[in-house]
Coordinates of C-alpha atoms and ligand atoms in Angstrom, one line a residue:
M14 CA -23.1 -16.1 25.6
S15 CA -20.0 -13.8 26.1
N16 CA -17.7 -12.2 23.6
N17 CA -15.7 -10.5 26.4
Q18 CA -12.3 -11.7 25.0
Q19 CA -9.1 -9.9 26.1
I20 CA -7.4 -8.0 23.3
T21 CA -3.9 -6.8 23.1
I22 CA -3.1 -3.4 21.6
S23 CA 0.5 -2.6 20.5
D24 CA 2.3 0.2 22.3
E25 CA 2.7 2.1 19.1
V26 CA -1.1 2.2 18.5
K27 CA -1.8 2.9 22.2
E28 CA 0.5 6.0 21.9
F29 CA -1.1 7.1 18.7
L30 CA -4.6 6.8 20.3
K31 CA -3.5 8.9 23.2
S32 CA -2.3 11.8 21.1
N33 CA -4.1 15.0 20.7
H34 CA -5.8 14.6 17.3
K35 CA -6.2 17.8 15.4
L36 CA -7.1 18.8 11.8
L37 CA -4.5 18.8 9.1
I38 CA -4.7 22.2 7.5
N39 CA -2.0 23.7 5.2
G40 CA 0.4 21.1 6.5
E41 CA 0.0 21.9 10.2
W42 CA -2.0 20.0 12.8
T43 CA -4.5 22.7 13.8
P44 CA -7.1 22.7 16.5
S45 CA -10.7 23.0 15.4
S46 CA -12.1 26.5 15.8
S47 CA -15.0 25.1 17.9
N48 CA -12.7 23.3 20.3
E49 CA -15.3 20.5 20.2
K50 CA -14.4 16.9 20.2
I51 CA -15.9 13.7 18.7
E52 CA -15.5 10.5 20.8
V53 CA -14.4 7.4 18.9
F54 CA -15.4 4.0 20.1
D55 CA -14.3 0.4 19.4
P56 CA -17.5 -1.2 18.0
A57 CA -16.6 -4.6 19.4
T58 CA -16.2 -3.5 23.0
E59 CA -18.0 -0.1 23.1
Q60 CA -14.9 1.2 24.9
L61 CA -13.7 4.8 24.2
L62 CA -10.6 4.6 21.9
T63 CA -9.8 8.3 21.5
E64 CA -11.2 11.7 20.7
V65 CA -10.7 13.7 17.5
D66 CA -11.4 17.4 16.8
S67 CA -14.8 18.3 15.3
G68 CA -14.2 20.5 12.4
N69 CA -16.9 23.0 11.4
A70 CA -17.6 25.5 8.5
A71 CA -14.8 27.8 9.6
D72 CA -12.2 25.0 9.5
I73 CA -13.5 23.9 6.1
D74 CA -13.0 27.5 5.0
A75 CA -9.4 27.4 6.2
A76 CA -8.8 24.0 4.6
V77 CA -10.3 25.2 1.2
A78 CA -8.2 28.4 1.3
A79 CA -5.0 26.2 1.8
A80 CA -6.0 23.8 -0.9
R81 CA -6.7 26.7 -3.4
K82 CA -3.4 28.3 -2.7
A83 CA -1.6 24.9 -3.0
L84 CA -3.2 24.2 -6.3
T85 CA -1.4 27.0 -8.1
G86 CA 1.7 26.9 -5.9
E87 CA 4.7 24.6 -5.6
W88 CA 2.4 21.6 -6.4
S89 CA 1.6 22.9 -9.9
K90 CA 5.3 23.2 -10.7
I91 CA 6.3 19.7 -9.5
T92 CA 7.0 17.4 -12.5
S93 CA 4.6 14.6 -13.0
H94 CA 7.5 12.1 -12.4
D95 CA 7.9 13.7 -8.9
R96 CA 4.2 13.5 -8.2
A97 CA 4.4 9.8 -9.1
R98 CA 7.4 9.4 -6.8
M99 CA 5.6 11.1 -3.9
L100 CA 2.6 8.7 -4.2
D101 CA 5.0 5.8 -4.4
R102 CA 6.8 7.1 -1.3
L103 CA 3.4 7.3 0.5
A104 CA 2.7 3.7 -0.5
D105 CA 6.1 2.7 0.9
D106 CA 5.3 4.4 4.2
I107 CA 1.9 2.7 4.4
E108 CA 3.7 -0.7 3.9
A109 CA 6.2 0.3 6.6
N110 CA 3.4 1.0 9.0
F111 CA 1.2 -1.9 7.8
S112 CA 0.9 -3.5 11.2
A113 CA -0.2 -0.3 13.1
L114 CA -2.6 0.7 10.3
S115 CA -4.2 -2.8 10.2
E116 CA -4.6 -2.7 14.0
I117 CA -6.2 0.8 13.9
E118 CA -8.6 -0.3 11.1
V119 CA -9.8 -3.2 13.3
L120 CA -10.2 -1.1 16.4
D121 CA -11.9 1.7 14.5
N122 CA -14.2 -0.3 12.2
G123 CA -14.5 -3.7 13.8
M124 CA -13.4 -5.7 10.8
P125 CA -11.3 -9.0 11.4
L126 CA -7.6 -8.4 11.3
E127 CA -7.0 -10.6 8.3
L128 CA -9.5 -8.6 6.3
A129 CA -7.8 -5.3 7.4
Q130 CA -4.4 -6.7 6.3
Y131 CA -5.8 -8.0 3.1
S132 CA -7.5 -4.7 2.2
I133 CA -4.5 -2.5 3.0
A134 CA -2.0 -4.7 1.2
G135 CA -4.3 -6.1 -1.5
H136 CA -6.2 -2.8 -2.3
G137 CA -4.7 0.2 -0.5
T138 CA -1.1 0.3 -1.5
T139 CA -1.9 -1.4 -4.9
L140 CA -4.4 1.4 -5.6
L141 CA -1.9 4.1 -4.7
R142 CA 0.9 2.6 -6.8
Y143 CA -1.6 2.1 -9.7
F144 CA -2.5 5.8 -9.7
A145 CA 1.1 6.8 -9.1
S146 CA 1.9 5.1 -12.4
W147 CA -0.7 7.2 -14.2
A148 CA 0.7 10.6 -13.0
N149 CA 3.2 10.9 -15.8
K150 CA 1.0 9.5 -18.6
L151 CA -1.7 12.2 -18.7
H152 CA -1.8 13.7 -22.1
G153 CA -4.2 15.2 -24.6
Q154 CA -4.5 14.7 -28.3
T155 CA -3.8 16.6 -31.5
I156 CA -6.9 16.9 -33.6
P157 CA -7.0 17.5 -37.3
V158 CA -9.7 20.2 -37.9
S159 CA -10.4 23.3 -40.0
P160 CA -12.2 25.7 -37.8
A161 CA -14.1 28.6 -39.2
G162 CA -11.6 31.5 -39.6
A163 CA -8.7 29.3 -40.6
I164 CA -7.0 30.5 -43.8
N165 CA -6.7 27.5 -46.2
G166 CA -7.4 25.2 -43.3
E167 CA -4.0 25.8 -41.7
S168 CA -4.5 25.3 -38.1
L169 CA -3.5 23.1 -35.2
T170 CA -5.8 22.0 -32.4
Y171 CA -4.5 20.2 -29.4
T172 CA -6.0 19.2 -26.0
R173 CA -4.4 19.3 -22.6
K174 CA -5.5 17.4 -19.5
E175 CA -5.6 19.8 -16.5
P176 CA -6.4 18.9 -12.8
I177 CA -10.1 19.6 -12.1
G178 CA -9.0 21.7 -9.1
V179 CA -9.8 21.6 -5.4
V180 CA -11.5 18.3 -4.5
G181 CA -13.7 17.7 -1.4
A182 CA -13.6 14.0 -0.6
I183 CA -16.3 12.6 1.8
I184 CA -16.0 9.0 2.8
P185 CA -18.0 6.4 4.8
W186 CA -17.0 4.2 7.8
N187 CA -17.1 0.7 6.2
S188 CA -13.5 0.6 4.8
P189 CA -12.1 3.9 6.1
L190 CA -8.4 3.7 5.0
I191 CA -9.2 2.2 1.6
F192 CA -11.7 4.9 0.8
A193 CA -9.3 7.6 1.9
I194 CA -6.6 6.1 -0.4
L195 CA -9.1 5.6 -3.2
K196 CA -10.0 9.3 -3.2
L197 CA -6.4 10.6 -2.7
G198 CA -4.7 8.4 -5.3
P199 CA -6.3 9.6 -8.5
A200 CA -6.9 13.2 -7.2
L201 CA -3.2 13.6 -6.5
A202 CA -2.0 11.8 -9.6
A203 CA -4.1 14.3 -11.6
G204 CA -2.5 17.2 -9.8
C205 CA -5.6 18.2 -7.7
T206 CA -5.5 19.3 -4.1
V207 CA -7.9 17.7 -1.6
I208 CA -9.9 18.3 1.6
L209 CA -10.7 14.8 3.1
K210 CA -13.6 14.5 5.5
P211 CA -13.6 11.0 7.1
A212 CA -16.7 9.5 8.7
E213 CA -17.3 10.6 12.3
L214 CA -17.3 7.0 13.4
T215 CA -14.0 6.0 11.9
P216 CA -11.6 8.9 11.6
I217 CA -8.4 7.4 13.0
S218 CA -6.7 5.8 10.1
A219 CA -7.1 8.9 8.0
L220 CA -5.3 10.9 10.7
F221 CA -2.5 8.3 10.8
L222 CA -2.3 8.6 7.0
G223 CA -2.0 12.4 7.5
H224 CA 1.2 11.9 9.4
L225 CA 2.6 9.8 6.6
I226 CA 1.5 12.4 4.0
Q227 CA 3.5 15.0 5.9
K228 CA 6.7 12.8 5.4
S229 CA 6.0 12.0 1.7
G230 CA 7.3 15.3 0.2
I231 CA 3.7 16.3 -0.9
P232 CA 3.7 20.0 -0.3
K233 CA 1.7 21.7 2.5
G234 CA -1.9 22.4 1.7
V235 CA -2.2 19.7 -1.0
V236 CA -3.9 17.3 1.4
N237 CA -6.0 18.7 4.2
I238 CA -7.9 16.4 6.6
V239 CA -10.9 17.8 8.5
T240 CA -12.6 15.3 10.9
G241 CA -16.1 16.3 11.7
Y242 CA -19.8 15.6 11.4
G243 CA -21.5 15.2 8.1
E244 CA -24.2 17.8 8.7
T245 CA -21.5 20.4 9.6
A246 CA -18.1 19.8 8.0
G247 CA -19.5 17.6 5.2
Q248 CA -22.3 20.0 4.4
A249 CA -19.9 23.0 4.5
L250 CA -17.5 21.2 2.1
S251 CA -20.3 20.3 -0.4
E252 CA -21.6 23.9 -0.4
H253 CA -18.3 25.7 -0.5
P254 CA -17.8 27.9 -3.6
G255 CA -14.0 27.3 -3.5
V256 CA -14.4 23.6 -4.1
D257 CA -14.5 22.4 -7.7
K258 CA -15.5 18.8 -7.2
I259 CA -17.0 16.6 -4.6
T260 CA -16.2 12.9 -4.6
F261 CA -18.5 11.1 -2.3
T262 CA -18.9 7.6 -1.1
G263 CA -21.9 6.9 1.2
S264 CA -25.6 6.4 1.3
T265 CA -28.0 7.3 -1.5
E266 CA -29.9 9.6 0.9
V267 CA -26.8 11.7 1.7
G268 CA -25.7 11.5 -2.0
K269 CA -28.8 13.4 -2.9
K270 CA -28.0 16.1 -0.3
I271 CA -24.5 16.5 -1.7
V272 CA -26.0 17.1 -5.2
E273 CA -28.3 19.8 -3.8
A274 CA -25.5 21.4 -1.8
S275 CA -23.2 21.4 -4.9
I276 CA -25.6 23.4 -7.1
G277 CA -24.4 26.8 -6.0
N278 CA -21.2 26.7 -8.1
L279 CA -22.2 23.7 -10.2
K280 CA -19.4 21.6 -8.8
K281 CA -18.6 18.4 -10.6
V282 CA -19.9 15.5 -8.4
T283 CA -18.9 11.8 -8.3
L284 CA -21.2 9.6 -6.2
E285 CA -20.6 6.0 -5.1
L286 CA -23.8 5.1 -3.2
G287 CA -25.7 2.1 -1.9
G288 CA -26.5 -1.3 -3.4
K289 CA -28.8 -4.2 -3.1
N290 CA -27.0 -6.6 -5.3
P291 CA -28.3 -9.8 -6.9
V292 CA -26.4 -13.2 -6.9
V293 CA -28.0 -15.5 -9.5
I294 CA -27.1 -19.1 -9.4
F295 CA -28.1 -21.4 -12.3
P296 CA -28.6 -25.2 -12.0
D297 CA -25.4 -26.0 -13.8
A298 CA -23.2 -23.8 -11.5
D299 CA -20.2 -25.3 -9.8
L300 CA -21.6 -25.5 -6.3
E301 CA -18.2 -26.1 -4.7
K302 CA -17.5 -22.5 -5.7
A303 CA -20.9 -21.0 -5.8
I304 CA -22.0 -21.8 -2.2
P305 CA -18.9 -20.3 -0.5
G306 CA -18.9 -17.5 -3.0
A307 CA -22.5 -16.6 -2.3
A308 CA -21.9 -16.8 1.5
R309 CA -18.9 -14.5 1.3
A310 CA -20.7 -12.2 -1.1
C311 CA -23.3 -11.5 1.6
F312 CA -21.4 -11.8 4.9
F313 CA -18.1 -10.1 4.0
L314 CA -17.6 -7.2 6.4
Q315 CA -20.8 -8.3 8.1
G316 CA -22.7 -7.2 5.1
Q317 CA -21.6 -3.6 5.6
N318 CA -20.3 -3.5 2.1
C319 CA -21.9 -1.6 -0.8
M320 CA -21.3 -4.6 -3.1
A321 CA -22.7 -7.2 -0.7
G322 CA -24.7 -9.9 -2.6
T323 CA -27.7 -9.7 -0.3
R324 CA -30.3 -10.9 -2.8
L325 CA -29.9 -14.5 -3.7
F326 CA -31.8 -16.0 -6.7
V327 CA -31.2 -19.8 -7.0
H328 CA -32.8 -22.1 -9.5
E329 CA -35.4 -24.3 -7.8
D330 CA -33.6 -27.6 -8.7
I331 CA -30.6 -26.7 -6.5
Y332 CA -32.2 -24.2 -4.1
Q333 CA -32.3 -26.5 -1.0
V334 CA -28.7 -27.6 -1.5
V335 CA -27.4 -24.1 -1.9
I336 CA -29.4 -22.7 1.0
A337 CA -28.2 -25.5 3.3
G338 CA -24.6 -25.0 2.3
I339 CA -24.7 -21.2 2.9
K340 CA -26.5 -21.8 6.2
E341 CA -23.8 -24.2 7.3
M342 CA -21.1 -21.6 6.4
A343 CA -23.1 -18.8 8.2
E344 CA -23.3 -20.8 11.4
A345 CA -19.6 -21.6 11.2
F346 CA -18.4 -18.0 11.4
T347 CA -16.5 -17.2 14.6
I348 CA -18.0 -14.0 16.0
G349 CA -15.9 -11.7 18.1
H350 CA -13.3 -9.0 18.3
G351 CA -11.2 -8.6 15.1
L352 CA -7.9 -8.6 17.0
I353 CA -8.5 -12.1 18.4
S354 CA -6.9 -14.6 16.1
G355 CA -9.5 -16.9 14.5
N356 CA -12.4 -14.5 14.7
D357 CA -13.8 -13.9 11.2
F358 CA -17.0 -12.1 11.9
G359 CA -16.9 -8.7 13.6
P360 CA -19.5 -6.3 15.0
L361 CA -21.6 -3.7 13.1
I362 CA -20.3 -0.2 13.3
S363 CA -22.6 1.3 15.9
K364 CA -25.6 0.9 18.2
T365 CA -27.7 2.8 15.6
Q366 CA -26.6 0.5 12.8
K367 CA -27.3 -2.6 14.9
E368 CA -30.8 -1.3 15.8
R369 CA -31.4 -0.6 12.1
V370 CA -30.4 -4.1 11.1
M371 CA -32.4 -5.7 13.9
S372 CA -35.5 -3.7 12.8
Y373 CA -35.1 -5.1 9.3
I374 CA -34.9 -8.6 10.7
D375 CA -38.1 -8.0 12.6
L376 CA -39.6 -6.7 9.4
G377 CA -38.5 -9.8 7.5
R378 CA -40.4 -11.9 10.1
E379 CA -43.5 -9.7 9.8
E380 CA -43.4 -9.8 6.0
G381 CA -43.6 -13.6 6.1
A382 CA -40.1 -14.6 5.1
E383 CA -38.8 -17.8 6.6
L384 CA -35.9 -17.2 9.1
L385 CA -33.4 -20.1 8.4
T386 CA -30.7 -19.0 10.8
G387 CA -29.5 -16.1 12.9
G388 CA -32.0 -13.3 13.6
N389 CA -30.5 -12.2 16.9
S390 CA -27.9 -9.9 18.3
Y391 CA -24.9 -11.6 19.8
G392 CA -22.9 -11.4 23.0
D393 CA -23.1 -9.0 26.0
Q394 CA -21.0 -6.2 24.6
G395 CA -20.3 -4.7 21.2
H396 CA -22.7 -4.3 18.2
F397 CA -22.8 -7.9 17.0
V398 CA -25.6 -9.4 15.0
Q399 CA -25.6 -13.0 13.9
P400 CA -25.3 -13.9 10.2
T401 CA -29.0 -14.1 9.2
I402 CA -30.7 -15.9 6.3
F403 CA -34.3 -15.4 5.2
S404 CA -35.7 -17.9 2.7
N405 CA -38.8 -17.8 0.6
V406 CA -38.4 -14.0 0.2
N407 CA -40.3 -12.4 -2.7
G408 CA -39.7 -9.2 -4.6
D409 CA -42.6 -7.3 -3.0
M410 CA -41.0 -7.5 0.5
R411 CA -39.1 -4.4 1.7
I412 CA -36.3 -6.6 2.9
A413 CA -35.8 -7.6 -0.7
K414 CA -35.5 -4.1 -2.0
E415 CA -34.1 -1.8 0.6
E416 CA -30.4 -1.7 1.5
I417 CA -30.0 -3.2 5.0
F418 CA -26.2 -2.8 5.2
G419 CA -25.9 -5.7 7.6
P420 CA -25.5 -9.5 7.6
V421 CA -28.9 -10.4 6.2
L422 CA -29.3 -12.6 3.2
C423 CA -32.7 -12.6 1.4
A424 CA -33.0 -15.8 -0.7
Q425 CA -35.6 -16.9 -3.3
S426 CA -35.8 -19.6 -5.9
F427 CA -36.7 -19.2 -9.6
S428 CA -38.0 -21.8 -12.1
S429 CA -38.0 -19.7 -15.2
Q430 CA -35.7 -20.5 -18.2
D431 CA -36.4 -16.9 -19.5
L432 CA -33.3 -14.9 -18.7
E433 CA -35.1 -11.6 -19.2
Q434 CA -37.7 -12.5 -16.6
I435 CA -35.0 -13.5 -14.1
A436 CA -33.2 -10.3 -14.8
S437 CA -36.3 -8.2 -14.4
E438 CA -36.7 -9.6 -10.9
A439 CA -33.0 -9.2 -10.1
N440 CA -33.1 -5.6 -11.3
D441 CA -36.2 -4.7 -9.3
T442 CA -34.6 -2.3 -6.8
P443 CA -33.7 1.4 -7.0
Y444 CA -30.0 0.3 -7.0
G445 CA -27.6 -0.9 -9.7
L446 CA -24.2 -1.2 -8.2
S447 CA -23.0 -4.8 -8.5
G448 CA -24.1 -8.4 -9.1
S449 CA -22.9 -11.9 -9.9
V450 CA -23.9 -14.8 -12.1
W451 CA -22.9 -18.4 -11.5
S452 CA -23.1 -20.8 -14.4
Q453 CA -20.9 -23.1 -16.5
D454 CA -22.7 -22.1 -19.6
I455 CA -20.9 -19.2 -21.1
S456 CA -23.9 -18.1 -23.2
V457 CA -26.2 -18.0 -20.2
A458 CA -23.6 -16.4 -18.0
H459 CA -22.7 -13.6 -20.4
K460 CA -26.2 -12.9 -21.5
M461 CA -27.4 -12.7 -17.9
A462 CA -24.4 -10.4 -17.0
M463 CA -25.5 -8.1 -19.8
L464 CA -29.1 -8.1 -18.6
I465 CA -28.2 -7.1 -15.0
D466 CA -28.5 -3.4 -14.6
A467 CA -25.4 -2.7 -12.6
G468 CA -22.0 -1.0 -12.9
Q469 CA -20.2 -4.2 -12.5
V470 CA -21.1 -7.9 -12.8
S471 CA -18.9 -10.8 -11.9
I472 CA -19.2 -14.3 -13.4
N473 CA -18.4 -17.3 -11.1
C474 CA -17.1 -14.9 -8.5
H475 CA -18.6 -11.9 -6.7
A476 CA -17.3 -8.3 -6.4
A477 CA -14.2 -8.6 -8.5
V478 CA -12.3 -5.5 -7.5
D479 CA -9.0 -4.3 -9.0
P480 CA -7.6 -0.7 -9.3
A481 CA -7.9 -1.1 -13.1
I482 CA -11.5 -2.3 -13.2
P483 CA -14.0 0.7 -13.5
F484 CA -16.2 0.7 -10.4
G485 CA -19.5 2.6 -9.9
G486 CA -23.3 2.4 -9.9
N487 CA -26.2 2.7 -12.2
K488 CA -29.7 4.0 -11.2
Q489 CA -29.6 5.3 -7.6
S490 CA -26.2 3.7 -6.9
G491 CA -24.3 6.6 -8.1
W492 CA -22.8 8.9 -10.7
G493 CA -19.6 8.2 -12.5
R494 CA -16.9 5.6 -12.1
E495 CA -13.9 5.2 -9.9
F496 CA -10.8 3.0 -10.4
G497 CA -9.1 2.6 -13.8
A498 CA -8.6 5.3 -16.5
E499 CA -12.2 6.5 -16.0
G500 CA -11.6 7.0 -12.3
L501 CA -8.7 9.2 -13.1
E502 CA -10.5 11.1 -15.8
A503 CA -13.0 12.2 -13.2
Y504 CA -10.3 14.4 -11.7
L505 CA -9.3 16.0 -15.0
K506 CA -10.7 18.6 -17.3
T507 CA -9.9 18.9 -21.0
K508 CA -8.7 22.2 -22.5
A509 CA -8.8 22.5 -26.3
T510 CA -6.4 25.0 -27.8
T511 CA -6.5 26.0 -31.5
V512 CA -3.9 28.0 -33.3
I513 CA -4.5 29.4 -36.8
F514 CA -1.2 30.0 -38.7
Ligands
LIG11 P1 -23.5 8.2 5.0 O1 -24.3 8.4 6.2 O2 -24.1 8.6 3.7 O3 -22.2 9.0 5.3 C1 -21.1 9.0 4.4 C2 -20.3 10.3 4.7 O4 -21.1 11.4 4.4 C3 -19.8 10.4 6.1 O5 -18.5 11.0 6.1 C4 -20.9 11.4 6.7 O6 -20.5 12.0 7.8 C5 -21.1 12.3 5.5 N1 -22.3 13.1 5.6 C6 -23.4 12.8 6.3 N2 -24.4 13.8 6.1 C7 -23.8 14.7 5.2 C8 -24.2 15.9 4.6 N3 -25.5 16.4 4.8 N4 -23.4 16.5 3.8 C9 -22.2 16.0 3.5 N5 -21.7 14.9 4.1 C10 -22.5 14.2 4.9 O7 -23.1 6.7 4.8 P2 -22.5 5.7 5.8 O8 -23.6 5.4 6.8 O9 -21.2 6.3 6.3 O10 -22.1 4.5 4.9 C11 -23.0 3.6 4.5 C12 -23.6 3.8 3.1 O11 -22.5 4.0 2.2 C13 -24.3 2.7 2.6 O12 -25.5 3.1 1.9 C14 -23.4 2.1 1.6 O13 -24.0 1.3 0.6 C15 -22.7 3.2 1.1 N6 -21.4 2.9 0.5 C16 -21.2 2.9 -0.8 C17 -20.0 2.5 -1.4 C18 -19.9 2.5 -2.8 S1 -18.4 2.4 -3.4 N7 -20.9 2.6 -3.6 C19 -19.0 2.1 -0.6 C20 -19.2 2.1 0.8 C21 -20.4 2.5 1.4 P3 -20.8 11.4 9.3 O14 -19.9 10.3 9.4 O15 -20.6 12.4 10.2 O16 -22.3 11.0 9.2

């Protein structure tokens, strides 16, 4: 079994990979003060792609100083219409570099090319334009009040929306470019300045974006990009007294460290964390849609997706049909390098991640779940793991509760008519990010959606994402919401002003 297929990398991307990648601080590409480098590998071939600078606490200091200065400098004087135009210009430039960015995302992360293209065009630039269109619509209210001290109640109170300040944005490796854009879009629309810390495993698209930001007209120091390790650069950013807010996407474990590190100056914190999301299929569901929907819900991005529907609950009357259909789809994926046309299932991000997923597969066998398909790594190079399905899983098993972040579906049947009982099983994890319900009965579907304890639930689809739909987790899946008006609000603070005449 070989996955040693020859790939072609465009000259433009080859040139970019060869360049000397530094940190973007105060509008200049600046070498890290440590002179240390991080090697970046293609997860499908394990070949070295490039090296980037490893930023440390001193570099974070410099980036925070630049962002603080920029916050009250030229950036604060720019009209909101011009802020919107700059974000639109950045979206234009992303579109103009669509091909190179898609290729970089595949090389860096391993996702199939079609998925990279879809995510950049369908989410990335759409997100940026969505938030650009908010930049000139941020306003407060006038409030009729009679505060103590007002003579005859003659007073006026109004509120202003002000940028929250300097934002530290720490992002994961599973959709690197989209997460960079998701943090930058609302922060810049709100008038904040940013220090972006990409994941050590996937820093390349953020650096490419840095070059586009330099051309967009956004003033120097407004966006700073510090590549580096979480324990050094990420920790320094979270602790820094000059940072007003941390917006973090990543694991629940690191999210808790961010909260602890932020206590010093009581930073505002937004957390988008892990998930272990239920997919509940009722006997009246349209199986033509539910079966492929459930397969994609789990195996999209090889399961390295916080919204992955990895816990499948199917009514016993249709359990065998649904499981057989998903198994057929899982076995039909073409595994291989994302740049080879036709491959629709890529590698996991790293050797560590592959070992972690394989250890959960071993655990599933030990816990007595029935392995229906997959269960092995794949090929002689790269971090590939076969799409894997466990049947007859029960809620006491660790594979049913813990986030695996890989292509492992844990399926179980239910016989109950009692929606509250089904929901209590579906909700029986520390997470509450996402979920889906499949039924033709609108009462059952909506009631079940209400009972699922998650930040967003989809009916007859899974993981419906749009820049306007609030997105975030309950329980240990996070704090706050991104996307939509709530996502923007997280980068604003309200000032109330009262005048007594
Ligand atoms: P993490 O290990 O949590 O890493 C996320 C980011 O935090 C990386 O940039 C990482 O740097 C940095 N980091 C690590 N330790 C840190 C520390 N002590 N202080 C500050 N920053 C630190 O997550 P991951 O493995 O990249 O991504 C997988 C996890 O992210 C999964 O749990 C998944 O569910 C979650 N995720 C959630 C969402 C949403 S929207 N809820 C979306 C995608 C992923 P390094 O790269 O150097 O480690």
